[in-house]
Every structure is written in structure tokens, then in C-alpha cells.
CSV table of C-alpha atoms and ligand atoms in Angstrom, one decimal:
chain,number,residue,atom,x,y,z
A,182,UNK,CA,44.9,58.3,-10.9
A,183,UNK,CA,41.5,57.4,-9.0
A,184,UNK,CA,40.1,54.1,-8.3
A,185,UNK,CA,37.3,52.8,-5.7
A,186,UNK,CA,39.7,50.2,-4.0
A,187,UNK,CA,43.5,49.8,-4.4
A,188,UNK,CA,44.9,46.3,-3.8
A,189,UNK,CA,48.5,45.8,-2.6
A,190,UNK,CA,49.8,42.3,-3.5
A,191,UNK,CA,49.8,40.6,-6.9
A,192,UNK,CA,49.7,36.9,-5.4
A,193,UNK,CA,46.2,34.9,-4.9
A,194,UNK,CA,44.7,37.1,-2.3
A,195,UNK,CA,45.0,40.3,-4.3
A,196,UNK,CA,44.4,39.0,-7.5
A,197,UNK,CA,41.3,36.7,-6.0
A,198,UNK,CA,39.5,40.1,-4.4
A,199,UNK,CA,40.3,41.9,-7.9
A,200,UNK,CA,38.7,39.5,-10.1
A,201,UNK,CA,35.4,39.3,-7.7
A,202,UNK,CA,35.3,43.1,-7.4
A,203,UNK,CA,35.1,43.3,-11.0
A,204,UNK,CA,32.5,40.9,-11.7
A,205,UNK,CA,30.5,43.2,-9.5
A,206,UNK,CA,31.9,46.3,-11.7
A,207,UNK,CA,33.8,47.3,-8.7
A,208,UNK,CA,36.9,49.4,-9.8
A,209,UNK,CA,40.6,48.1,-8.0
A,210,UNK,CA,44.2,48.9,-9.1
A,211,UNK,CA,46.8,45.7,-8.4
A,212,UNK,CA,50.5,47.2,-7.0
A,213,UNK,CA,53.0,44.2,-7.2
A,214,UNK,CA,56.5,44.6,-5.9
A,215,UNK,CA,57.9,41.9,-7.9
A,216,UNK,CA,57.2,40.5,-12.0
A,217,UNK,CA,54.5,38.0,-13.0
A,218,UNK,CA,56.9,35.8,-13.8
A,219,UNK,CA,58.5,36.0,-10.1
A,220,UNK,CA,55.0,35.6,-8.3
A,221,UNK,CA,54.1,32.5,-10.4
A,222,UNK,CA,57.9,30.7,-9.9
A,223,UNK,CA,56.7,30.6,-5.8
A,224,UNK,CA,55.5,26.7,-5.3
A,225,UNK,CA,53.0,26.2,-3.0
A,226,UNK,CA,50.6,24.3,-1.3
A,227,UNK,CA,47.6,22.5,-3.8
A,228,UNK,CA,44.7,22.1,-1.6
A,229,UNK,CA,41.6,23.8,-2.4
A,230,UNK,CA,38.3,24.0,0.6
A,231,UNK,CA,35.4,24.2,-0.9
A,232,UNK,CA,34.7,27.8,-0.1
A,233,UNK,CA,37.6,28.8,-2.6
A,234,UNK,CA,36.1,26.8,-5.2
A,235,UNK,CA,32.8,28.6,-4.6
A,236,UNK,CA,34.9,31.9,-5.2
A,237,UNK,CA,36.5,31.0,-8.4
A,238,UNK,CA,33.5,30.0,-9.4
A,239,UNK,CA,31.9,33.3,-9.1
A,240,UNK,CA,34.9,34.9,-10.4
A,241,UNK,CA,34.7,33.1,-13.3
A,242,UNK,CA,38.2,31.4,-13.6
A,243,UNK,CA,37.3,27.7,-12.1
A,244,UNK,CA,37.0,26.3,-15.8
A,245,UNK,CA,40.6,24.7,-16.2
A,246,UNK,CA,40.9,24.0,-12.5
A,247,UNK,CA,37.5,22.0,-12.8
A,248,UNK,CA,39.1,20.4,-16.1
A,249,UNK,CA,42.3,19.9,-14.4
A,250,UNK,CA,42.3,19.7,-10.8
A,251,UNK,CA,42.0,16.3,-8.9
A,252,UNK,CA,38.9,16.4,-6.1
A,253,UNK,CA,39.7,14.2,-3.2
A,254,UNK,CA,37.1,12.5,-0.9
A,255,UNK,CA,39.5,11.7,2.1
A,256,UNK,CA,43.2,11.5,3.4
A,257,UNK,CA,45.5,9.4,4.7
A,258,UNK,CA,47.3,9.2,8.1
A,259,UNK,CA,50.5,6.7,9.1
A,260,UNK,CA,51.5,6.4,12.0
A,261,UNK,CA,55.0,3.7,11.6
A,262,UNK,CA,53.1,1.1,9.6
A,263,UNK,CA,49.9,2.1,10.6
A,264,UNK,CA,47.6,3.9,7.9
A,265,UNK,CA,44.1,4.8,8.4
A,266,UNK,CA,41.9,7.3,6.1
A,267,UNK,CA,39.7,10.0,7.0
A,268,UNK,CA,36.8,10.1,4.5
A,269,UNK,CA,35.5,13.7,3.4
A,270,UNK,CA,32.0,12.3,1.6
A,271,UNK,CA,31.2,10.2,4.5
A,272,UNK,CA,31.5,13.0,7.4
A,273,UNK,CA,31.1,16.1,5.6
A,274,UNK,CA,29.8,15.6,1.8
A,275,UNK,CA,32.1,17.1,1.0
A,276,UNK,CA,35.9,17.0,-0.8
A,277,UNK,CA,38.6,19.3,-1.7
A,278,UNK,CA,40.1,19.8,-4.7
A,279,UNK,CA,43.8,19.1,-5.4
A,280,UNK,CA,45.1,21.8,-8.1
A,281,UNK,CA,48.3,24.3,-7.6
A,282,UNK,CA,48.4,27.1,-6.0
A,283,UNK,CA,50.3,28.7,-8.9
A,284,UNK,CA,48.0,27.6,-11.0
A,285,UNK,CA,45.0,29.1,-9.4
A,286,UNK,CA,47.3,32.4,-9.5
A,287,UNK,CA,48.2,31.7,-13.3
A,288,UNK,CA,43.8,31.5,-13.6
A,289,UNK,CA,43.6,34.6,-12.0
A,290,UNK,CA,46.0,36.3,-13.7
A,291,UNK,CA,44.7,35.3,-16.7
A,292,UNK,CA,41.3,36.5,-16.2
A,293,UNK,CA,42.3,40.1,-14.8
A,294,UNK,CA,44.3,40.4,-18.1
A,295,UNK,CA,41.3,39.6,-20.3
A,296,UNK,CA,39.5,42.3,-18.3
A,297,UNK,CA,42.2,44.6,-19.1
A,298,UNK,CA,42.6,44.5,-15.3
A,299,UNK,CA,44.8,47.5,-14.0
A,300,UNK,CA,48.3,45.5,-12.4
A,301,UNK,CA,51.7,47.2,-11.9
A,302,UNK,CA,54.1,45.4,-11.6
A,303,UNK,CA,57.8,45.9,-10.0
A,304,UNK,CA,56.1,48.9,-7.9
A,305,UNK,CA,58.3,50.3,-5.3
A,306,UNK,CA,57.9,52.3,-2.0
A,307,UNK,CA,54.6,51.7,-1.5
A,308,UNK,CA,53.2,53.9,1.1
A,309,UNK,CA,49.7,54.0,2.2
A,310,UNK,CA,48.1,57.3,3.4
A,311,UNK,CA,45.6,58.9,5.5
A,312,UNK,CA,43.8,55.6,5.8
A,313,UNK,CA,41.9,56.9,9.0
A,314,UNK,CA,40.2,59.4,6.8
A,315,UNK,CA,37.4,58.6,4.2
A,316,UNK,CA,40.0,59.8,1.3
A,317,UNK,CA,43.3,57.4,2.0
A,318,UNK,CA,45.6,57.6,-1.0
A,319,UNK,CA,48.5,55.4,-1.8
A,320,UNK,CA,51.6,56.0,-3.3
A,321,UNK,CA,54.4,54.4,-5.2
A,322,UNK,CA,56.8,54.4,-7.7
A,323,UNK,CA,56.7,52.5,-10.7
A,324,UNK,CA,59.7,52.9,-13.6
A,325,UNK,CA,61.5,55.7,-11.8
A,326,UNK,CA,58.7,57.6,-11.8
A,327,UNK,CA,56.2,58.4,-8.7
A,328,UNK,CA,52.3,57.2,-8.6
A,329,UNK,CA,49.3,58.7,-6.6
A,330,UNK,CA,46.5,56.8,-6.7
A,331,UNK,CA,43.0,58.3,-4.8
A,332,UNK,CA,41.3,55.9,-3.6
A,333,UNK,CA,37.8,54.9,-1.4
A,334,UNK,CA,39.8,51.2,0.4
A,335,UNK,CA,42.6,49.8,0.4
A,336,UNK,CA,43.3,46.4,0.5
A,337,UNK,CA,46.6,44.9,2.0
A,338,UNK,CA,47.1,41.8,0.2
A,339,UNK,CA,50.6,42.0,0.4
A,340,UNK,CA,51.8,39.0,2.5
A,341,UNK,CA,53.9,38.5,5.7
A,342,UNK,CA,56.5,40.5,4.3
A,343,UNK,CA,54.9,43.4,3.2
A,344,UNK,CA,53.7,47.4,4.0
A,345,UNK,CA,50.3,47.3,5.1
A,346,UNK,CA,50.5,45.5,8.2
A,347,UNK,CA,53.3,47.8,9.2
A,348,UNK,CA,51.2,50.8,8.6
A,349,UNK,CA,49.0,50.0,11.3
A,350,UNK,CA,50.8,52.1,14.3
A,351,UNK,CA,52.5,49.1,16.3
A,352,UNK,CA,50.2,50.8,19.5
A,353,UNK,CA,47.1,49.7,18.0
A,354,UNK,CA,47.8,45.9,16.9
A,355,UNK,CA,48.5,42.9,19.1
A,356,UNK,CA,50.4,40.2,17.2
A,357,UNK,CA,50.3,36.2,18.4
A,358,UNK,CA,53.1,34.0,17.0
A,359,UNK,CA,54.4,30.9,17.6
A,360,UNK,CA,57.3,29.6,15.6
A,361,UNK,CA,58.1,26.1,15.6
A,362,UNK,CA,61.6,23.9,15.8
A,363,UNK,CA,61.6,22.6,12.9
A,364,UNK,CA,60.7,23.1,8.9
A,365,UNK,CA,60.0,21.1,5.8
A,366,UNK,CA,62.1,20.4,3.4
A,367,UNK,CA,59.9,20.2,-0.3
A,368,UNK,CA,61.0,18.8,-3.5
A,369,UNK,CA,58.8,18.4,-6.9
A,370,UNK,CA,59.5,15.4,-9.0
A,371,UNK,CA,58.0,14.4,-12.2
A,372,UNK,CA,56.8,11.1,-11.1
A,373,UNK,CA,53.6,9.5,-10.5
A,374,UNK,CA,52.4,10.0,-7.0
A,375,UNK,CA,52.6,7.3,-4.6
A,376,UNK,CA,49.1,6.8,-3.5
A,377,UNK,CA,45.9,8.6,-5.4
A,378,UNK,CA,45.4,10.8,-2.2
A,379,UNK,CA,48.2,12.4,-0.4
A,380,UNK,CA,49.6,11.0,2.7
A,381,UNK,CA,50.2,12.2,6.4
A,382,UNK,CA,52.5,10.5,8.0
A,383,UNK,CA,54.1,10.7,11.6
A,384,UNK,CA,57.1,8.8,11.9
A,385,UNK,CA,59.8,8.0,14.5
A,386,UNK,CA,62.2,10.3,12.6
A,387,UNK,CA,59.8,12.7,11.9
A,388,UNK,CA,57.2,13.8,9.8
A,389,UNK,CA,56.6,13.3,6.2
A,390,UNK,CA,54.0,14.2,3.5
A,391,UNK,CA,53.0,12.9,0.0
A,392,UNK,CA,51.4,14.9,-1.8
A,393,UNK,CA,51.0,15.4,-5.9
A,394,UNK,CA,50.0,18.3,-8.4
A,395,UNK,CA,49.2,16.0,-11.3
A,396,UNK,CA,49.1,12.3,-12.6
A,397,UNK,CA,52.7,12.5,-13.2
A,398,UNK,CA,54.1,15.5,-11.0
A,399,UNK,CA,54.6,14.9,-7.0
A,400,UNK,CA,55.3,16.8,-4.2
A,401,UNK,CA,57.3,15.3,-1.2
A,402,UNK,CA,57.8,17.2,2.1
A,403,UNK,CA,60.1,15.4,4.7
A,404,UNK,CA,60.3,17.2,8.4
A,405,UNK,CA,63.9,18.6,8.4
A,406,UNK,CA,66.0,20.8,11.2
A,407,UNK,CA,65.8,24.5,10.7
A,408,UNK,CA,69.6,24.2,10.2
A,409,UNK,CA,69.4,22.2,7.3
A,410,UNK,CA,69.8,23.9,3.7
A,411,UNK,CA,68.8,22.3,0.5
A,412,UNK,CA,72.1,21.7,-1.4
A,413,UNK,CA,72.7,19.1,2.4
A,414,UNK,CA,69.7,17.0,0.4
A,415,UNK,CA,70.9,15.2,-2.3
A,416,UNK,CA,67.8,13.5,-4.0
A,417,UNK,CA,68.8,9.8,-2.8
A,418,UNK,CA,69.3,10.9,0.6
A,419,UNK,CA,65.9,12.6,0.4
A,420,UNK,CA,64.5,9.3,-1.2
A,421,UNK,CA,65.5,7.3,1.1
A,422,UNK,CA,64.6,9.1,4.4
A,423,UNK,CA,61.0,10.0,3.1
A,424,UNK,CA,60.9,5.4,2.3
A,425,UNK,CA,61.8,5.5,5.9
A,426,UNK,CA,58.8,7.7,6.9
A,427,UNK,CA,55.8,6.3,5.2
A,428,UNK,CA,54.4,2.5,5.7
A,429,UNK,CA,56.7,0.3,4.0
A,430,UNK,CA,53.8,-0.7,1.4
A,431,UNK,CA,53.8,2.7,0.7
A,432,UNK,CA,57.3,2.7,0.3
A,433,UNK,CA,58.0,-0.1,-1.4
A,434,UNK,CA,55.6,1.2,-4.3
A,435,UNK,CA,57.4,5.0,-4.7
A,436,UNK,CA,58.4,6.2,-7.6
A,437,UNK,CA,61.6,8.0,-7.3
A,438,UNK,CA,63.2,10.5,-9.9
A,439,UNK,CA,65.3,13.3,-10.2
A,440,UNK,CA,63.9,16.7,-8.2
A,441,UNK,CA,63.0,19.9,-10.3
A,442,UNK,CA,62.8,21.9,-7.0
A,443,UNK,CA,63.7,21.5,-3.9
A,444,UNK,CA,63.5,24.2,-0.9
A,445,UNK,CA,62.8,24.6,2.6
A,446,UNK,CA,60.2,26.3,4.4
A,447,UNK,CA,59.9,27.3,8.1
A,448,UNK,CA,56.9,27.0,10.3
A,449,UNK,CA,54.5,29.3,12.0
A,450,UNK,CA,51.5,30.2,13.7
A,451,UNK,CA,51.1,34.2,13.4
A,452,UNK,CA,48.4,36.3,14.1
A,453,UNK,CA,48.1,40.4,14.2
A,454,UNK,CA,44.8,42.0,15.2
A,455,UNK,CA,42.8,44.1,14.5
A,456,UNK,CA,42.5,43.0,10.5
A,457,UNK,CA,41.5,46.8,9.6
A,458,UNK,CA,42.2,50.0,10.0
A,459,UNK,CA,40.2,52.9,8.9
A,460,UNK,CA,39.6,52.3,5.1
A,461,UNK,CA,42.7,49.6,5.0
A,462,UNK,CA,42.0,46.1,5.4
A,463,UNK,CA,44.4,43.2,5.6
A,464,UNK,CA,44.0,40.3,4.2
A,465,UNK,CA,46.0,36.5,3.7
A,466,UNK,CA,49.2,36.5,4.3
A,467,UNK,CA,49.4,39.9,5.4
A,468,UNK,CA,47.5,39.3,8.5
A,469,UNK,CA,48.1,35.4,9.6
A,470,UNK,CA,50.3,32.4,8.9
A,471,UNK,CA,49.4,28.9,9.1
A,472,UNK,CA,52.3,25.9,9.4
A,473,UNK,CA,51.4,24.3,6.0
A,474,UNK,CA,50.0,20.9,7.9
A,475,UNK,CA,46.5,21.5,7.6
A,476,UNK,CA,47.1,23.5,3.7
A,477,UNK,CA,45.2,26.2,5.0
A,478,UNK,CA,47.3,29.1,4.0
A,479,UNK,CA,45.4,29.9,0.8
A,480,UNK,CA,42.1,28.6,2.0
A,481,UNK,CA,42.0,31.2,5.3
A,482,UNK,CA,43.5,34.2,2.6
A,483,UNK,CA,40.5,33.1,0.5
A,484,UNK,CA,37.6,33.8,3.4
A,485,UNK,CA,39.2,37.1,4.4
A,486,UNK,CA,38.3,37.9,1.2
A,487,UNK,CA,35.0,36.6,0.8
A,488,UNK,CA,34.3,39.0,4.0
A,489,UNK,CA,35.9,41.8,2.1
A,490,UNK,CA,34.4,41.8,-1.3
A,491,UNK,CA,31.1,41.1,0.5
A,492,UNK,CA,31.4,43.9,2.8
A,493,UNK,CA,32.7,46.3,-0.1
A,494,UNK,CA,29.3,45.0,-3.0
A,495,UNK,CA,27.2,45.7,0.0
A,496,UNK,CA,28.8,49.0,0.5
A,497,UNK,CA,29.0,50.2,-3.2
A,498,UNK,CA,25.6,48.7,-3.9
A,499,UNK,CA,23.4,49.7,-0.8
A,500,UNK,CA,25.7,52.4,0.9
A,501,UNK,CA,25.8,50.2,4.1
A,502,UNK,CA,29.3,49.8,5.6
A,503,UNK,CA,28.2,47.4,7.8
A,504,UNK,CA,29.9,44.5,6.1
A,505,UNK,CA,33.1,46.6,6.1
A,506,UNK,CA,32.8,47.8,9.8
A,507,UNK,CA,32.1,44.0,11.0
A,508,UNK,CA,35.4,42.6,8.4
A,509,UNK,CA,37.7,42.3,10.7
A,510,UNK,CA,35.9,40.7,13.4
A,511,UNK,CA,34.2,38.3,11.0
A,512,UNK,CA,37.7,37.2,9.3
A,513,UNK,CA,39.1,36.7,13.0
A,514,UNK,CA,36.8,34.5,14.4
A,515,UNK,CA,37.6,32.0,11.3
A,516,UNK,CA,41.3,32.8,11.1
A,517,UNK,CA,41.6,31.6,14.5
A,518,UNK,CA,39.4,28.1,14.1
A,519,UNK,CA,41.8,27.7,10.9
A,520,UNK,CA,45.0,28.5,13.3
A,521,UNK,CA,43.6,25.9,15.6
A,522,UNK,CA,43.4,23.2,13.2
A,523,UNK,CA,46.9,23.7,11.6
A,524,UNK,CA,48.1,23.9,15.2
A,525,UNK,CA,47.1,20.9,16.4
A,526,UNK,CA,47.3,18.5,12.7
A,527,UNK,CA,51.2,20.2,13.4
A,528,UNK,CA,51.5,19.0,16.7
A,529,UNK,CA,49.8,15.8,15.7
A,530,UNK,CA,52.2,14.5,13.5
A,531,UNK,CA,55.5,16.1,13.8
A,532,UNK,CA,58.5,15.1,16.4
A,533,UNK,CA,59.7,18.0,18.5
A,534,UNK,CA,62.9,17.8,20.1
A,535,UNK,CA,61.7,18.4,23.7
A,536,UNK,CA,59.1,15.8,23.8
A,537,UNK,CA,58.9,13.2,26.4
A,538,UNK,CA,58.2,9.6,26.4
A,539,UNK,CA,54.8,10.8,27.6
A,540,UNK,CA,54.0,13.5,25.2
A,541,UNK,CA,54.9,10.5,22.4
A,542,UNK,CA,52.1,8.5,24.1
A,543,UNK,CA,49.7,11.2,24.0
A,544,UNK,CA,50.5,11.4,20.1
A,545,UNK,CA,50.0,7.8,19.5
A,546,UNK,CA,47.0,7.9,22.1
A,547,UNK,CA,45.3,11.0,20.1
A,548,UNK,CA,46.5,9.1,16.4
A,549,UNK,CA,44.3,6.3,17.7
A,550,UNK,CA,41.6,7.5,19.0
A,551,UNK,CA,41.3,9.6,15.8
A,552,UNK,CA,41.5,6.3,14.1
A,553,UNK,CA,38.7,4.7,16.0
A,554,UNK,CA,36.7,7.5,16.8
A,555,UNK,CA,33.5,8.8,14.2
A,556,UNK,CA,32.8,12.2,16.1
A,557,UNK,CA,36.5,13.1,16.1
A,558,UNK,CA,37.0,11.5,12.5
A,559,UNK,CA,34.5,14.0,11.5
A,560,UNK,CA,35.6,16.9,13.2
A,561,UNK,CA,38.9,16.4,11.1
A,562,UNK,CA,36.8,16.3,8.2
A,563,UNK,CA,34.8,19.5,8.7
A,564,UNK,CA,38.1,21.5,9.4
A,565,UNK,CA,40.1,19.6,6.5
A,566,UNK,CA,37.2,20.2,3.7
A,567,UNK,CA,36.8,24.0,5.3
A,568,UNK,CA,34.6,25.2,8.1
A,569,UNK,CA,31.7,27.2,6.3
A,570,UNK,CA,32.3,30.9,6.0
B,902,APR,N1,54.2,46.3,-2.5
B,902,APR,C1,53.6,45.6,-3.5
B,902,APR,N2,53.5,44.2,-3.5
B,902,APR,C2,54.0,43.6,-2.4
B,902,APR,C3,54.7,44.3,-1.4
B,902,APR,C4,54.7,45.7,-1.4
B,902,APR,N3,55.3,46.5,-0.5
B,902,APR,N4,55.1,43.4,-0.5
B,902,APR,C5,54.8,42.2,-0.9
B,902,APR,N5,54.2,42.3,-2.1
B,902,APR,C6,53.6,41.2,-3.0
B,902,APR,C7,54.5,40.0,-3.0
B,902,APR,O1,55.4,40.1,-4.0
B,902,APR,C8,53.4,38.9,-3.3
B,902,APR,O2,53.3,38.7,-4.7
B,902,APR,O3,52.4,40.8,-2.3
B,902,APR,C9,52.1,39.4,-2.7
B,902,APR,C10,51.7,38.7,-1.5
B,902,APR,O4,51.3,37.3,-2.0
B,902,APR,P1,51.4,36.1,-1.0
B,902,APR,O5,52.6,36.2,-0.1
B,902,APR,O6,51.3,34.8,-1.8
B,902,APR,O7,50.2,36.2,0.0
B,902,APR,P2,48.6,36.0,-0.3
B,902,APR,O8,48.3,36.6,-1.6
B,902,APR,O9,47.9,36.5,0.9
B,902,APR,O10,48.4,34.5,-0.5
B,902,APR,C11,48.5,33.6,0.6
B,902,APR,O11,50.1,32.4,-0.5
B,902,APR,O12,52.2,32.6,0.6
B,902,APR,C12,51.1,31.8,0.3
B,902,APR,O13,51.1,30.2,2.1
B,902,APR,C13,50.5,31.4,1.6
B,902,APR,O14,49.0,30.0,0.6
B,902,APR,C14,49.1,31.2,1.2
B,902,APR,C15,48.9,32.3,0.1
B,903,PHB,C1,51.2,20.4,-1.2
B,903,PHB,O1,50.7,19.7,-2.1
B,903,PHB,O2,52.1,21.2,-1.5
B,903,PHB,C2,50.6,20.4,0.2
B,903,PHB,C3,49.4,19.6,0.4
B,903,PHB,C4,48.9,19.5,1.6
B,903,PHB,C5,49.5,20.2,2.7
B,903,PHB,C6,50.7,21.0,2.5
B,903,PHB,C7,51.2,21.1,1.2
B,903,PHB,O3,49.0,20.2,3.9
């Protein structure tokens, strides 16, 4: 089999960069280790910058998320009893728009199968070749049976776990990482959310987060130790230690329920440079994690490939690789503003077990002056809405 670009991964990333190429009549082949049904059981984050919007826009599946999806003008931050709200249309103009991640993936899906998109799913042994040479190849196998697929790129879409970063010789990256002492603990429930807009909150006994999917569908996230398993949880315990997180207006007004899910997920900050090599390019997942604070996982996946499918039109439609020669440079340099932000909203507003009376001070000093202060009120607003790509 030939194609123009071959995408490894079958979650947003991969699936994102398919749908645009094809609008442009750009030719890709999806690999996916697991089954559609596996990659759209993953809960994740529902915040959506407004550079992500503008993609699924011009990839032509933002119709049910603009039917569906919730936009929200601002945010709330709690500190004990204290609650103040950072306003998107004031500073920026700007909001984000609260829909699923699965369901973004479900869209895409969707609208790669009404192209009669090319997806494999439940590949194995994916191995990507000669990608230093202007005629890579990748290969796998696919119901006991092995693939070959000539190709011009490659895209590595295939999250932290996967092949492609790997198959950069481990001479010529330099990875960054920090991993953090703590994780969150998730559950859905199908309740109404507590407040319209979700809810930061920084508490004595750690942090907590209120967020929602739909009028009647929540999300909860309560700081727990990285010891901690789910089945520890029941849902009242969970209930009540997320009550004694938020404001107690807040709390007194929650709408508790049985959980549908419940999991835990650990935190980092990881980096690997460079983003390509020869014809293979990384992107999402697959080349930097964010702690989930700032819910810019899927956003920064999304502007990697806004710099790849613009570097690979102007390519196919002019001949000048100067788009893809420049890619991973241009991801980086926004990569590591979005690290920044999810770094510091992290260290904002969680408890870590070696912090000092002072470094508490500092956290309430920093919550205040955020509170208080216009300039910095904004700068959370241009990094929460999405720094311009
Ligand atoms: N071969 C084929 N597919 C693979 C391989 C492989 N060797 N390894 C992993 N995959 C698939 C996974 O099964 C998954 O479906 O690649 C996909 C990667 O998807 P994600 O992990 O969701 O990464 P990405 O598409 O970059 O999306 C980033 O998803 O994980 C969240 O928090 C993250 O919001 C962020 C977003
Ligand atoms: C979520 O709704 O799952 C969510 C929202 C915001 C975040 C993280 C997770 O920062």
C-alpha cells in the first residue's frame, strides 16, 4: 500500500490531522493499536481553546459540538471560602468551550468514516522505517497478517506510550520531565453540576475541581496520594471530602449521586525534543504531557497539528518544505508556554507534602494578588482561553 502521510495513533491528535489533511485532498492511513470502542471508553478532560474550535471548524465536524457543547466566559477560583472569577470576555474576548474529549474523538471518527477514511484498527508491531530518507515506510501487522505501507511523512500521533517517540535514536532527543507527588482521583456522576462554570479550588486538604460534561452529567476531581487506588473511594467518602474542599455555599448546593466512573490519574510535566525527525513528526501526546490543571492536554496536541497540516498543504500544494522544516521549532516554542501555564495553575492550587509555612504564604500571597490584580487576571485569561498559534 502507498499513501502521502501515514498517521500512527487513532485518538484526537491522529484522527484531528487526518480529517484536515483530507479536506485539503491530502492522502493519510490511521494505524490504531487498540478498537474504536477502546479509544472512545478513555474519559478525558472537556475544555476546548479556541484554536481547536477553529480546527474542527475547518475540518468540518464542529456541528454537534456547536449544538451541544457549553461555551464558558470565565472560571472560578476558591481558595477556603474564598471564591473569585476570572472573566474570559472581559480580558481576552474570548471563551472556551466545554464539550468531551470523547466526544470530539466520536466527531472525528465520525467524519473520517463518512470519508471512507483509511483506519486500522488493533494494528500491531508498528515499526517505522528509514524516516531519515525521503522514502520512510512503516510497517505492521494487522489480523495475523503483515502491512507495508510506502509513504512521503509520517505522523506520530501515538501518545506517551507509544512507537514513534522511541524511534528517535535516544542520542538525538533530550527529554524534560517532572512528575509530581500526587494525582487526581476523577469520578463522573449523572448529576447536575454544582455551579454553571467549573470550579478551581485550593484547599487546606488539597485540591479539588468541579467540572461538568453536560446539564446533568459532572465531573469531580479531588487531589489524592499517588498511593491511593479507586476501589479506597467509596462515593460518600469522595462526597464528602470534595464538600470539604470547595466554599461551603458551594457545598452546601452539590448534588451528590452514585459514580459511573471513577479512576485516578497521575501528574506530569514531560517534554522530548526535537518534535521531528527526518520525514517523522511527533505530535500530542507523543511528544509532551501537561498535569491536567490548566486542560491543556488536547488543546497543545491540537496546535502541533495545526503546524503539521499547515506545513504538509504548503508542501503538497507549493513544493515548499519550509513549514515542515520549521514544525518542530514552531510546536516547541508553544508547547513550552502551555507547559508553563499547567505548571504553575498546578503549583497554584495543589498542596505538596514538602511545603513550608512560607511556600503556603506565597500560595495564598499569589491567589490574592491574582484576585486583585487586572494585568495578571488577564494573563490567566490569555493562557486559559489559548495563546494564539
Ligand atoms: N500503534 C498504533 N497506535 C498506537 C500505538 C502504536 N504503537 N501506541 C499507542 N497507540 C494509540 C493509542 O491506542 C491511542 O488511541 O495512539 C493513540 C494516542 O492517543 P492519545 O493518547 O489520546 O494521544 P493524542 O491523540 O495525542 O491526544 C492527546 O489525549 O491522552 C489525552 O490528555 C491527552 O488530552 C490529551 C489528548
Ligand atoms: C474535565 O472536565 O475533565 C476537566 C476540566 C478542566 C481541567 C481538567 C479536567 O483543567
Amino acid at each position: 500500500m502507498k499513501t502521502q502521510v501515514v498517521i500512527i495513533g487513532g485518538g484526537p491528535s491522529g484522527l484531528l490531522l487526518s480529517q484536515l489533511l483530507h479536506v485539503r485532498g491530502i492522502d493519510s492511513v490511521v494505524l490504531e493499536r487498540k478498537t474504536k470502542g477502546y479509544v472512545l471508553s478513555r474519559i478525558r478532560a472537556g475544555v476546548l481553546e479556541r484554536g481547536l474550535l477553529g480546527l474542527m471548524r475547518e475540518a468540518g465536524v464542529a456541528g454537534r459540538m456547536e449544538r451541544e457543547g457549553f461555551a464558558h466566559d470565565g472560571t472560578l477560583i476558591s481558595y477556603g471560602d474564598e471564591m473569585f472569577r476570572i472573566d474570559f470576555q472581559e480580558h481576552t474576548g474570548e471563551s472556551v468551550m466545554v464539550y468531551g474529549q470523547t466526544e470530539v474523538t466520536r466527531d472525528l471518527y465520525e467524519a473520517r468514516e463518512t470519508a471512507n477514511g483509511k483506519i486500522v484498527f488493533e494494528v500491531d508491531a508498528v515499526t517505522i522505517h528509514y524516516a531519515k530518507t525521503d522514502t520512510p515506510y512503516v510497517t505492521y501487522t494487522a489480523g495475523g497478517e503483515d502491512h507495508r505501507i510506502d509513504c512521503d511523512f509520517i505522523a506520530g500521533c501515538d501518545g506517551f506510550h507509544g512507537v514513534s517517540r522511541q524511534t528517535i535514536p535516544v542520542d538525538q532527543r533530550r527529554e524534560y520531565e517532572k512528575v509530581y507527588p500526587f494525582g487526581w482521583l476523577g469520578i463522573l456522576s449523572e448529576t447536575p453540576p454544582v455551579n454553571h462554570e467549573l470550579i478551581y479550588a485550593n484547599s487546606p486538604r488539597g485540591f479539588a475541581l468541579c467540572s461538568m460534561r453536560n446539564e446533568n452529567l459532572s465531573r469531580y476531581y479531588i487531589q489524592c496520594s499517588l498511593s491511593d487506588k479507586p476501589e479506597d473511594w467509596s462515593d460518600a467518602a469522595f462526597w464528602q471530602e470534595l464538600k470539604r474542599r470547595i466554599p461551603a455555599d458551594q457545598a452546601d448546593r452539590l448534588v451528590t449521586g452514585p459514580s459511573i466512573e471513577k479512576s485516578i490519574a497521575p501528574l506530569r510535566s514531560f517534554v522530548t525534543e526535537p518534535m521531528q525527525w527526518g520525514r517523522l513528526f511527533l505530535c500530542g501526546d507523543a511528544a509532551h504531557i501537561v498535569p491536567p490543571t490548566g486542560a491543556k492536554g488536547l488543546n497543545t496536541a491540537a496546535s502541533d497539528v495545526h503546524y503539521l497540516y499547515n506545513g504538509l498543504r504548503q508542501y503538497y500544494e507549493t513544493g515548499d518544505p519550509a513549514g515542515i522544516d520549521s514544525y518542530s521549532q514552531k510546536a516547541l516554542a508553544r508547547v513550552w508556554k502551555a507547559e508553563r501555564f499547567s505548571w504553575w495553575f498546578s503549583s497554584l492550587m495543589h498542596r505538596y507534602p514538602d511545603q513550608s509555612e512560607f511556600d503556603l504564604k506565597m500560595q495564598v500571597a499569589e491567589l490574592e494578588f491574582l484576585r486583585s490584580n487586572e494585568a495578571a487576571q488577564k494573563a490567566m485569561a490569555e493562557n486559559y482561553v489559548g495563546l494564539p498559534y
